[in-house]
GROMACS .gro file of C-alpha atoms in nm:
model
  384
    1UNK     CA    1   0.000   0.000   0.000
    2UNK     CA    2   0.188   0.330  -0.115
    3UNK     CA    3   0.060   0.654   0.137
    4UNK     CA    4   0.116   0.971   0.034
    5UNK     CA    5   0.218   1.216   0.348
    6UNK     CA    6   0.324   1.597   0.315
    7UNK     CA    7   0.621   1.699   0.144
    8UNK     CA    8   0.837   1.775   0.476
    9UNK     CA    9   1.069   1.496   0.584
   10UNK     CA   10   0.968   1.230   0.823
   11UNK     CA   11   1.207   1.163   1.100
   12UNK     CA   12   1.305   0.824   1.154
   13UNK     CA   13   1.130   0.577   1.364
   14UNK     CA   14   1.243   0.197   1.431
   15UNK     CA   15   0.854   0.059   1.424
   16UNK     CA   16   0.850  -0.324   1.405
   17UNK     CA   17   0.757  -0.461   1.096
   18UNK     CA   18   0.783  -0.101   0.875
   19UNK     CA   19   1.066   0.083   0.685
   20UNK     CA   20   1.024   0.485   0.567
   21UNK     CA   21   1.266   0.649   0.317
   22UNK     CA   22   1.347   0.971   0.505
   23UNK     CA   23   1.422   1.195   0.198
   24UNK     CA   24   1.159   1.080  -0.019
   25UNK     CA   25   0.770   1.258  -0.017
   26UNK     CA   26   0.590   0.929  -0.024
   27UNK     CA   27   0.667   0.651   0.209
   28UNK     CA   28   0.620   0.277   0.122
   29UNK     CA   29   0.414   0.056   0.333
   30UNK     CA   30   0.494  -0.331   0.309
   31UNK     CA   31   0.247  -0.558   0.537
   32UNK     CA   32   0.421  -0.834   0.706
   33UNK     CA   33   0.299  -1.096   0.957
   34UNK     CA   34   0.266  -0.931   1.307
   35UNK     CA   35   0.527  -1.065   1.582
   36UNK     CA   36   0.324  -1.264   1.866
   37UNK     CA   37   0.227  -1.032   2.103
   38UNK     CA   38   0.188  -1.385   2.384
   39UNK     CA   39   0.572  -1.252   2.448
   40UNK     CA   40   0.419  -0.929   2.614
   41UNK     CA   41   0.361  -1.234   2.879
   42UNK     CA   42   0.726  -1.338   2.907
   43UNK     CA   43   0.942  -1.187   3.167
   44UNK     CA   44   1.203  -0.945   3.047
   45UNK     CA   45   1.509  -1.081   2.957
   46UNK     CA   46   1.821  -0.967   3.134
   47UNK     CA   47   2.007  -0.864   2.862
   48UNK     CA   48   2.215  -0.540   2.792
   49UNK     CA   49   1.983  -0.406   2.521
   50UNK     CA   50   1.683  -0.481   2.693
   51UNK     CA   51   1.389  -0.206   2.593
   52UNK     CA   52   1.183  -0.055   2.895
   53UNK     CA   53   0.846  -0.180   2.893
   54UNK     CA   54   0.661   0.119   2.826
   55UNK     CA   55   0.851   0.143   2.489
   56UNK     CA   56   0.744  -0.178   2.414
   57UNK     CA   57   0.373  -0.106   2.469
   58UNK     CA   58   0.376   0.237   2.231
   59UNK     CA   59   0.523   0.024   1.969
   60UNK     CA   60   0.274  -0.275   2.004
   61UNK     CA   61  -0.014   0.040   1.970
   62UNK     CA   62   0.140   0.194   1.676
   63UNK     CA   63   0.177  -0.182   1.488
   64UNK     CA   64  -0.176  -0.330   1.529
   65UNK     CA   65  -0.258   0.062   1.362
   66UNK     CA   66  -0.036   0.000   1.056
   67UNK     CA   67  -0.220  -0.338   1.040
   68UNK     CA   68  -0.571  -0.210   1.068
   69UNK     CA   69  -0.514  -0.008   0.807
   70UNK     CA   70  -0.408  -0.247   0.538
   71UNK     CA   71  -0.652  -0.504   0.655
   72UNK     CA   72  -0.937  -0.352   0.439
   73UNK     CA   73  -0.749  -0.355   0.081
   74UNK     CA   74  -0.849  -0.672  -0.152
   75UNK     CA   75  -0.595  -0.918  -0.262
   76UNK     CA   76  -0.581  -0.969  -0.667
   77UNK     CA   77  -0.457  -1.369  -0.724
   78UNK     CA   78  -0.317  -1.364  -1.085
   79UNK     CA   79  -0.285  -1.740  -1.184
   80UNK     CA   80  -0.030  -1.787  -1.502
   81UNK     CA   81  -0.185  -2.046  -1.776
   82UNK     CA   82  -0.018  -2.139  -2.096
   83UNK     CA   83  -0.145  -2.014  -2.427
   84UNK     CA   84  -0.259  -2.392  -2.534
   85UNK     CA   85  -0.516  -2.406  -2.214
   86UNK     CA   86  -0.642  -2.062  -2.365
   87UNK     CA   87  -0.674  -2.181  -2.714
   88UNK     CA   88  -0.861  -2.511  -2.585
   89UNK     CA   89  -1.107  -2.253  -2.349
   90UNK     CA   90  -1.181  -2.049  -2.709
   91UNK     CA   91  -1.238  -2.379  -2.875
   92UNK     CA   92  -1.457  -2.481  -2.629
   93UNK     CA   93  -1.666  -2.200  -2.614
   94UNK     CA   94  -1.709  -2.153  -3.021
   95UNK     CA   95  -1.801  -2.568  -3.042
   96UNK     CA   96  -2.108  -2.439  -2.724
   97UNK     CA   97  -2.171  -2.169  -2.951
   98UNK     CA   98  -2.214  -2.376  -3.272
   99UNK     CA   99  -2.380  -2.672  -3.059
  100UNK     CA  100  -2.662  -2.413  -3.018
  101UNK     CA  101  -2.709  -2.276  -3.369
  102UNK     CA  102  -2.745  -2.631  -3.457
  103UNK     CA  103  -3.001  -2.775  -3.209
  104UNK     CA  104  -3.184  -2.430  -3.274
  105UNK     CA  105  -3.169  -2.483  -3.702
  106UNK     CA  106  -3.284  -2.868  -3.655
  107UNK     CA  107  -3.559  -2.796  -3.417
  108UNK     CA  108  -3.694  -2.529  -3.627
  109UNK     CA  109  -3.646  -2.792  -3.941
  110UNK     CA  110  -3.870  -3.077  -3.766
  111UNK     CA  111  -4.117  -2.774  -3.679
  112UNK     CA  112  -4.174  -2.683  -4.074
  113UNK     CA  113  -4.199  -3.033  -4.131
  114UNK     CA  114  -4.472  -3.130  -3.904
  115UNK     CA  115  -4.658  -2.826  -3.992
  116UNK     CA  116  -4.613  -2.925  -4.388
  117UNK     CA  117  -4.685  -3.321  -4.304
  118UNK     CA  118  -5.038  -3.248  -4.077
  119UNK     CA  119  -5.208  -3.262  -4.388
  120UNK     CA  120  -5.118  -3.536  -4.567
  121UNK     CA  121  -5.041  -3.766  -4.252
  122UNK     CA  122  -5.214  -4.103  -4.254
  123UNK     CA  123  -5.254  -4.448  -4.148
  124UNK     CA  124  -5.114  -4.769  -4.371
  125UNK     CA  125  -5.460  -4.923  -4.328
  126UNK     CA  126  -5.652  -4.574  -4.489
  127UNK     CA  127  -5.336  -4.549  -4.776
  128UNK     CA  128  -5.415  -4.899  -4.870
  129UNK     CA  129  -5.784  -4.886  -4.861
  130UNK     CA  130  -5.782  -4.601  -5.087
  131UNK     CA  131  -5.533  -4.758  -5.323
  132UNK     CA  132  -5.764  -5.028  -5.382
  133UNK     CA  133  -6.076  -4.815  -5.464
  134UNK     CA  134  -5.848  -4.601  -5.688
  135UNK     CA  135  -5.680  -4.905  -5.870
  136UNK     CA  136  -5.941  -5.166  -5.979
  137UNK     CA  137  -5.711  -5.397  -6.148
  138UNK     CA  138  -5.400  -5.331  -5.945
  139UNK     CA  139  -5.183  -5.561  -5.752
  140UNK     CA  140  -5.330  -5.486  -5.432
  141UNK     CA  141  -5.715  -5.676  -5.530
  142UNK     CA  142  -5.544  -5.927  -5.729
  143UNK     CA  143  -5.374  -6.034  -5.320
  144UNK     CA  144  -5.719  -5.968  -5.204
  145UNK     CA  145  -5.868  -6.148  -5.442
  146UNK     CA  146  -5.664  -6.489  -5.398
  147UNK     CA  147  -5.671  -6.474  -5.050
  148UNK     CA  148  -6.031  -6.463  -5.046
  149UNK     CA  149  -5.977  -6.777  -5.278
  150UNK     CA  150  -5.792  -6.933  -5.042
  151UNK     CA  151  -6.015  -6.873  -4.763
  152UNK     CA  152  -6.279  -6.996  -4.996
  153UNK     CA  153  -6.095  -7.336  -5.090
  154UNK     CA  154  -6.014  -7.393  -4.708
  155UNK     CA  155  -6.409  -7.305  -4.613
  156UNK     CA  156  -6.485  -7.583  -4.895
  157UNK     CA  157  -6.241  -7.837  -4.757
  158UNK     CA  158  -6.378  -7.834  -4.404
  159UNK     CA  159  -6.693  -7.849  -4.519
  160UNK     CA  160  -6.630  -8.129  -4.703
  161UNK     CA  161  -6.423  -8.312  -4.436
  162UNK     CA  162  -6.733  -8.271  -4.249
  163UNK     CA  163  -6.975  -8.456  -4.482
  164UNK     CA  164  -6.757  -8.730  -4.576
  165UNK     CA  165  -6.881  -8.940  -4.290
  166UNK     CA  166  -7.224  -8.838  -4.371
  167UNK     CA  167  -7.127  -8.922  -4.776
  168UNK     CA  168  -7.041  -9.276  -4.681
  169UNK     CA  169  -7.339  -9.337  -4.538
  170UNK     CA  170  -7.560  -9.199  -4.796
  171UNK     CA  171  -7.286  -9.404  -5.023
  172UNK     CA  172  -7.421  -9.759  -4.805
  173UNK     CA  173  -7.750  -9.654  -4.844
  174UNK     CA  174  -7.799  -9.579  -5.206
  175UNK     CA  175  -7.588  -9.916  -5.285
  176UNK     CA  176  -7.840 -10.082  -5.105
  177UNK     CA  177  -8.116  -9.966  -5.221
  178UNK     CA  178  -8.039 -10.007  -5.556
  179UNK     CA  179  -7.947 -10.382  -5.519
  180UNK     CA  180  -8.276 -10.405  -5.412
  181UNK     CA  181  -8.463 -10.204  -5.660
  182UNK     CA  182  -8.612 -10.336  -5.962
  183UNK     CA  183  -8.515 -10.188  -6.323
  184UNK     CA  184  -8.814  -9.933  -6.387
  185UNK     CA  185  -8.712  -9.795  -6.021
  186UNK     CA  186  -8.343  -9.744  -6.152
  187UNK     CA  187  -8.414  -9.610  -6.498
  188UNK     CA  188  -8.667  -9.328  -6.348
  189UNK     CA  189  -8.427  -9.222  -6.057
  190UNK     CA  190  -8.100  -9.195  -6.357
  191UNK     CA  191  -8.372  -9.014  -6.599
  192UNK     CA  192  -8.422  -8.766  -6.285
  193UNK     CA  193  -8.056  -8.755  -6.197
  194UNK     CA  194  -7.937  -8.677  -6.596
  195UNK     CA  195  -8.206  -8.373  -6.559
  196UNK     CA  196  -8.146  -8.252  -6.256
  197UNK     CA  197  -7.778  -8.203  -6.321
  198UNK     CA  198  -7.923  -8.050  -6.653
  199UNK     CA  199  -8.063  -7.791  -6.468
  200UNK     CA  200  -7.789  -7.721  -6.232
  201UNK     CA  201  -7.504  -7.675  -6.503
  202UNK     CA  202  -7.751  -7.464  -6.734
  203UNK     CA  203  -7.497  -7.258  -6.964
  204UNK     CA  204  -7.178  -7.307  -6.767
  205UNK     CA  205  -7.061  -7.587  -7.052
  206UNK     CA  206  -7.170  -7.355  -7.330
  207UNK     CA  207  -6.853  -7.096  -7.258
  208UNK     CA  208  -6.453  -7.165  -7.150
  209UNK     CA  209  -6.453  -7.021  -6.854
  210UNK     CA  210  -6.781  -7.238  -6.736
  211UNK     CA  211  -6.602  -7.561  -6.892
  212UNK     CA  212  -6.328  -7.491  -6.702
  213UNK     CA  213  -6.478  -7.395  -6.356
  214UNK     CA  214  -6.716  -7.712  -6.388
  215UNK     CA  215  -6.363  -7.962  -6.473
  216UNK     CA  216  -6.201  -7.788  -6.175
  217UNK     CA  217  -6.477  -7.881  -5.965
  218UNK     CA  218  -6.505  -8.190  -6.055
  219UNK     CA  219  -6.152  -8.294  -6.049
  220UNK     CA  220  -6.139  -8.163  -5.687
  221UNK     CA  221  -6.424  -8.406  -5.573
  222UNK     CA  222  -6.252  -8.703  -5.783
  223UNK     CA  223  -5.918  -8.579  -5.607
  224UNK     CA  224  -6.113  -8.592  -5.262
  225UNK     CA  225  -6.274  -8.937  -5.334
  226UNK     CA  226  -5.924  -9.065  -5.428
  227UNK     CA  227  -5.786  -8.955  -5.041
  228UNK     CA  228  -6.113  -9.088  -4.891
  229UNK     CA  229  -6.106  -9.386  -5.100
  230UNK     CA  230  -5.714  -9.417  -4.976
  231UNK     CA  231  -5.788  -9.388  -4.614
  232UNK     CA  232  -6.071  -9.574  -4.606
  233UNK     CA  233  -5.909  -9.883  -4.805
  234UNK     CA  234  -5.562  -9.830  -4.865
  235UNK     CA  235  -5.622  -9.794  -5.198
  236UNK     CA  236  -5.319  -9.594  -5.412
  237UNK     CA  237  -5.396  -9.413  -5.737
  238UNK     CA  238  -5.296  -9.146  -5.971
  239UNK     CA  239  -5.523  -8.990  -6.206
  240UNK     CA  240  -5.380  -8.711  -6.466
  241UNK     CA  241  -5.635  -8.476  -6.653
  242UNK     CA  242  -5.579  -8.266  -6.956
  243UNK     CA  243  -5.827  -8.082  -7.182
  244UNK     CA  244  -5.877  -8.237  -7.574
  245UNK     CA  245  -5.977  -7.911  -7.699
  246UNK     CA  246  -5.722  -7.720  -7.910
  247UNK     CA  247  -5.860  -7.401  -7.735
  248UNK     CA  248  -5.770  -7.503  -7.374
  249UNK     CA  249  -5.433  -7.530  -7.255
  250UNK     CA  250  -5.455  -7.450  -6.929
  251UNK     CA  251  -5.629  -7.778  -6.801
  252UNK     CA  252  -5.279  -7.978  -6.659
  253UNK     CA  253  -5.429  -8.074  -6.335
  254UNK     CA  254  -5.309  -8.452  -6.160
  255UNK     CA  255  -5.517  -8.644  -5.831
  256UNK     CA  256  -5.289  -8.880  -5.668
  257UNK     CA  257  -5.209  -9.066  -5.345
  258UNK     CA  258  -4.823  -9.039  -5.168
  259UNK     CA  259  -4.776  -9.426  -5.303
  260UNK     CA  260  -4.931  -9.320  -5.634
  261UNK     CA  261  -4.673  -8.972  -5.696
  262UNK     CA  262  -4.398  -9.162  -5.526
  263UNK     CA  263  -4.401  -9.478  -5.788
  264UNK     CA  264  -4.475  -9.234  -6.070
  265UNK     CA  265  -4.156  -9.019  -6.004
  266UNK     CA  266  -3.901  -9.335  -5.841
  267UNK     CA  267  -3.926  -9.650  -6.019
  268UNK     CA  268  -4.083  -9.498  -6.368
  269UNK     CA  269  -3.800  -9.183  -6.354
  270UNK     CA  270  -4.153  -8.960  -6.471
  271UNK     CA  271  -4.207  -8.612  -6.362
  272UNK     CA  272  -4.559  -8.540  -6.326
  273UNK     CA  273  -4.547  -8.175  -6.540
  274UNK     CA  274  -4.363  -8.349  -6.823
  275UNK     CA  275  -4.588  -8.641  -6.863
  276UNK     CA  276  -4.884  -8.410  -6.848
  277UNK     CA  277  -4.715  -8.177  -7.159
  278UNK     CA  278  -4.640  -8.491  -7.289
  279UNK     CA  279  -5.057  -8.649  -7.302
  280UNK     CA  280  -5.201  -8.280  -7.425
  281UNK     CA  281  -4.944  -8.289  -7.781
  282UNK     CA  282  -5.112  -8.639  -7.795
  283UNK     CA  283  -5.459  -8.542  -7.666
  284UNK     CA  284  -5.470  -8.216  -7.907
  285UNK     CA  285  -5.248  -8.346  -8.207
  286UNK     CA  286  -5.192  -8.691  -8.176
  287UNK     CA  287  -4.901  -8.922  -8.230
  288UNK     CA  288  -4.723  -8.791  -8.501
  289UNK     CA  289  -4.642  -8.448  -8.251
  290UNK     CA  290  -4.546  -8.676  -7.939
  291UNK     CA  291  -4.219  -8.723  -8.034
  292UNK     CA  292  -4.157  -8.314  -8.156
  293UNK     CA  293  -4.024  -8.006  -7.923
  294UNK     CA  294  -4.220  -7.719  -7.942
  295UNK     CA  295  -3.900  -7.561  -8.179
  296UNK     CA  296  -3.939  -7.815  -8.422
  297UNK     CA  297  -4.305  -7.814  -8.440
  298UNK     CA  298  -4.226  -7.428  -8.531
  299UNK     CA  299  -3.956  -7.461  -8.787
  300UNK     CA  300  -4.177  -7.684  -8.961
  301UNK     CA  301  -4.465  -7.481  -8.967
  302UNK     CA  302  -4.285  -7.206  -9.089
  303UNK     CA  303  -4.076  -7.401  -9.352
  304UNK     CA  304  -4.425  -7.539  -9.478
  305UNK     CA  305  -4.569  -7.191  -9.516
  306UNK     CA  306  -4.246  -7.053  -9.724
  307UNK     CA  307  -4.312  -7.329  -9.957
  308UNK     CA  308  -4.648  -7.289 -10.007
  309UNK     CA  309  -4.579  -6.955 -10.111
  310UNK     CA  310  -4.293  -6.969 -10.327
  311UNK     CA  311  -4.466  -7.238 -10.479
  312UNK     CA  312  -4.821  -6.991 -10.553
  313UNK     CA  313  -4.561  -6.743 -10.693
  314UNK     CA  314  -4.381  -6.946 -10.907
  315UNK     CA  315  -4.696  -7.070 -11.000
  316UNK     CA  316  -4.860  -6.711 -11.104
  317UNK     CA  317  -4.536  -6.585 -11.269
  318UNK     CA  318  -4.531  -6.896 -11.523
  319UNK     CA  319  -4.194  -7.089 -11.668
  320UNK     CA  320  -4.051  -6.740 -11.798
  321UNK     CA  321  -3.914  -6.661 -11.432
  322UNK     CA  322  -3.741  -6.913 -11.243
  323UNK     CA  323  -3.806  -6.775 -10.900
  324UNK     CA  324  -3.530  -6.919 -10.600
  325UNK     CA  325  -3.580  -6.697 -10.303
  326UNK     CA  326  -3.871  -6.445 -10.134
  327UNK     CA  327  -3.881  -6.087 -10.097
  328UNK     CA  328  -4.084  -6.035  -9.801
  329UNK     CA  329  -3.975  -5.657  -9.783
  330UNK     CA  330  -4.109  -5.414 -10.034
  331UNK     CA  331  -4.321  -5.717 -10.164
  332UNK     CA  332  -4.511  -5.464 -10.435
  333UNK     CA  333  -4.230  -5.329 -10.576
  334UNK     CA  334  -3.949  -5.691 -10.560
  335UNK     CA  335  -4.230  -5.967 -10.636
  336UNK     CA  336  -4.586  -5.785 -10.784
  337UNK     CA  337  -4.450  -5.533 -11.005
  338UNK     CA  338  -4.145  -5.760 -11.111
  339UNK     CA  339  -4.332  -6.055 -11.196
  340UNK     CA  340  -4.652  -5.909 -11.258
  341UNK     CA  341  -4.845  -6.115 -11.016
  342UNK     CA  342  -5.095  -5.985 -10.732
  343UNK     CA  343  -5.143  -6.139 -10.351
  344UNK     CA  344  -5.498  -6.229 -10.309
  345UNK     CA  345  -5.635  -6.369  -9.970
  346UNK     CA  346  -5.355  -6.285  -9.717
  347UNK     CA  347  -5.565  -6.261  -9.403
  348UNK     CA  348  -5.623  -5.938  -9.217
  349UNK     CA  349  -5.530  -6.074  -8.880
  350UNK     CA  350  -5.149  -6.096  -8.980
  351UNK     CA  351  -5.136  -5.717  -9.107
  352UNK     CA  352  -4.904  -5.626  -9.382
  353UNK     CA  353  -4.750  -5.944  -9.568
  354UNK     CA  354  -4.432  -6.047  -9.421
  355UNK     CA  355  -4.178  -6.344  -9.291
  356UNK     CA  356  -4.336  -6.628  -9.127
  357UNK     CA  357  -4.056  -6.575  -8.891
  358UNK     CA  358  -4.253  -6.285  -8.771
  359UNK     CA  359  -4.586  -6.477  -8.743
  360UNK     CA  360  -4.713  -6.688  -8.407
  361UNK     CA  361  -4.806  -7.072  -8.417
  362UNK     CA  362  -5.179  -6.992  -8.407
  363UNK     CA  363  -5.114  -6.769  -8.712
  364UNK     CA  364  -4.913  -7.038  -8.888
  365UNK     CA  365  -5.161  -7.289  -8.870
  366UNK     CA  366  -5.432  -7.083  -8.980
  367UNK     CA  367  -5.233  -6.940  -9.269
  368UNK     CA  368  -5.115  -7.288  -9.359
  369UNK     CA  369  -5.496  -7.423  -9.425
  370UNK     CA  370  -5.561  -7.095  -9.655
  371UNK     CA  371  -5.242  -7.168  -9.854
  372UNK     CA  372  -5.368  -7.521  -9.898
  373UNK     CA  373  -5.715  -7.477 -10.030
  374UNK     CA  374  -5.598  -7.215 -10.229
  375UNK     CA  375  -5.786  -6.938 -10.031
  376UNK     CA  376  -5.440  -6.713 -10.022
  377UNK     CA  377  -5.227  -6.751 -10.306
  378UNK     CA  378  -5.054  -6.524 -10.593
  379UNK     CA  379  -5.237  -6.471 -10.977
  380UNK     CA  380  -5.165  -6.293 -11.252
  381UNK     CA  381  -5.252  -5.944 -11.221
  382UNK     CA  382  -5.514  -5.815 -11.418
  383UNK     CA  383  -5.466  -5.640 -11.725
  384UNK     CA  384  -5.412  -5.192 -11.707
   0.00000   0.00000   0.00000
């Protein structure tokens, strides 16, 4: 503590504890710990510089003074750090400061977001629902669709389970009765069973899709009769059904017992899908296709078709032109104009004429039988 006292000199006093510059005009206070005054208890030494007491009580008043005095000034603690600790402090507070812009940009983000997405929030279920209505034919109501035909197919098969007992019985009691019957009985009762079932097919057999929902039904009570018939008896079977009718190929349907499949596929080396391909070709086309791949079949379709043409051509052109190849591009300008022919019957199914490489099997066929009874063919083009 620096105290600033008048400008005349200060004579010198031996205080404990305090020094004063005696020429200067300001004196220089330094606090220092205060001596124990518990030696004011002591006796007085008998030494040759011994102090009188009364000197030593004016200088124990004048010292607790000086130490009132600087008792009431605050002490500043300046604590050295190194300039890395400082730059890690600045780091630290930028990273709090950044931490803040941050949560304070994202939480105003989600808040747009939820305000934009009120609107147009909504359940799975209500999404889905109105997906269906919106897309008749979509893939949603074809799943519906063949669940429900699953649920329908399992609805069927407990309810037959459940009158197979009752079918056996009826099964007892008609054989019965009929062995003990006379013939007029059993001709009246088929009569009535040929029209009843008459009346209960009505036009189903008059369109595909009825032919083929009535041989699906039927095949599924033959394929349950086959199981019953197997755990009633023991008896194993295997019964394959295709459709005759050049217009079907989707009938490749097979009843069989775990004897009958196993035997079919072990000791015969068979597979089931193959054989069935195998008795449509013969079913539909007989025994002269049996033996042919589907490729083949097609090559010689369309090798049979080229001829036929080439052969009406060569025909309508006369000797003059000896006529190797066709030109199936530009046909009017390569083959009409430059033999002086004309196409006449090329069906308007196909289109323009062109390659039987370019035409389906269907096609072929069909195309075959006009070239055949002379329904398509080339002549001589009429005279200008």
């Amino acid at each position: 503590m620096v105290v600033q006292t008048h400008s005349h000199r200060v004579a010198p006093s031996l205080s404990v504890g305090a020094q004063v510059t005696p020429t200067s005009s300001f004196a220089v206070v330094t606090s220092t710990p205060l001596v124990n005054t518990s030696s004011r208890s002591r006796p007085p030494s008998a030494t040759a510089n011994s102090t009188p007491p009364d000197t030593l009580d004016t200088r124990a008043r004048s010292h607790s003074n000086v130490s009132t005095a600087t008792a009431a000034v605050p002490l500043v603690t300046i604590t050295k750090r190194s300039a890395k600790a400082v730059h890690r402090e600045q780091l630290r507070v930028r990273q709090k400061a950044l931490d803040s812009k941050l949560l304070s940009a994202r939480q105003r983000f989600e808040k747009e977001v939820d305000s934009l997405g009120k609107e147009y929030r909504k359940s799975s279920r209500e999404i889905r629902g109105r997906a269906l209505l919106r897309n008749k034919y979509g893939i949603g109501k074809r799943k519906v669709n063949s669940y429900n035909a699953f649920r329908h197919k399992q609805s069927k098969a407990r309810k037959a389970s459940k009158e197979s007992l009752e079918f056996t019985a009826a099964q007892e009691l008609d054989t019965t009765s009929y062995q003990e019957a006379d013939a007029e009985t059993i001709a009246t009762a088929k009569s009535e069973l040929e029209e009843e079932k008459k009346e209960r097919s009505g036009y189903i057999y008059k369109t595909l899709k009825g032919r083929t929902q009535h041989a699906d039904k039927v095949i599924r009570g033959i394929d349950q009769a086959i199981k019953e018939l197997n755990l009633s008896c023991g008896v194993e079977s295997i019964c394959i059904f295709v459709s005759g009718s050049n217009r079907d190929h989707s009938l490749l349907q097979a009843a069989y017992t775990s004897k009958g499949i196993e035997f079919f596929e072990g000791p015969l080396k068979k597979n089931l899908n193959n054989v069935l391909q195998d008795f449509q070709t013969f079913a539909q086309g007989g025994t002269e296709d049996l033996a042919k791949s589907h490729r083949e079949l097609q090559k010689e379709l369309r090798d049979q078709v080229s001829a036929r043409l080439l052969s009406s051509l060569q025909e309508a052109a006369g000797p003059k032109y000896s006529i190797r190849s066709m030109k199936y591009e530009d046909y009017e300008a390569r083959i009409c104009r430059k033999y002086n022919v004309a196409l006449v019957g090329w069906p308007t199914d196909l289109g323009k004429f062109r390659s039987p490489t370019q035409i389906g099997n269907k096609q072929l066929k069909m195309l075959l039988g006009l070239l055949k009874d002379d329904t398509c063919r080339f002549e001589k083009a009429p005279p200008k």
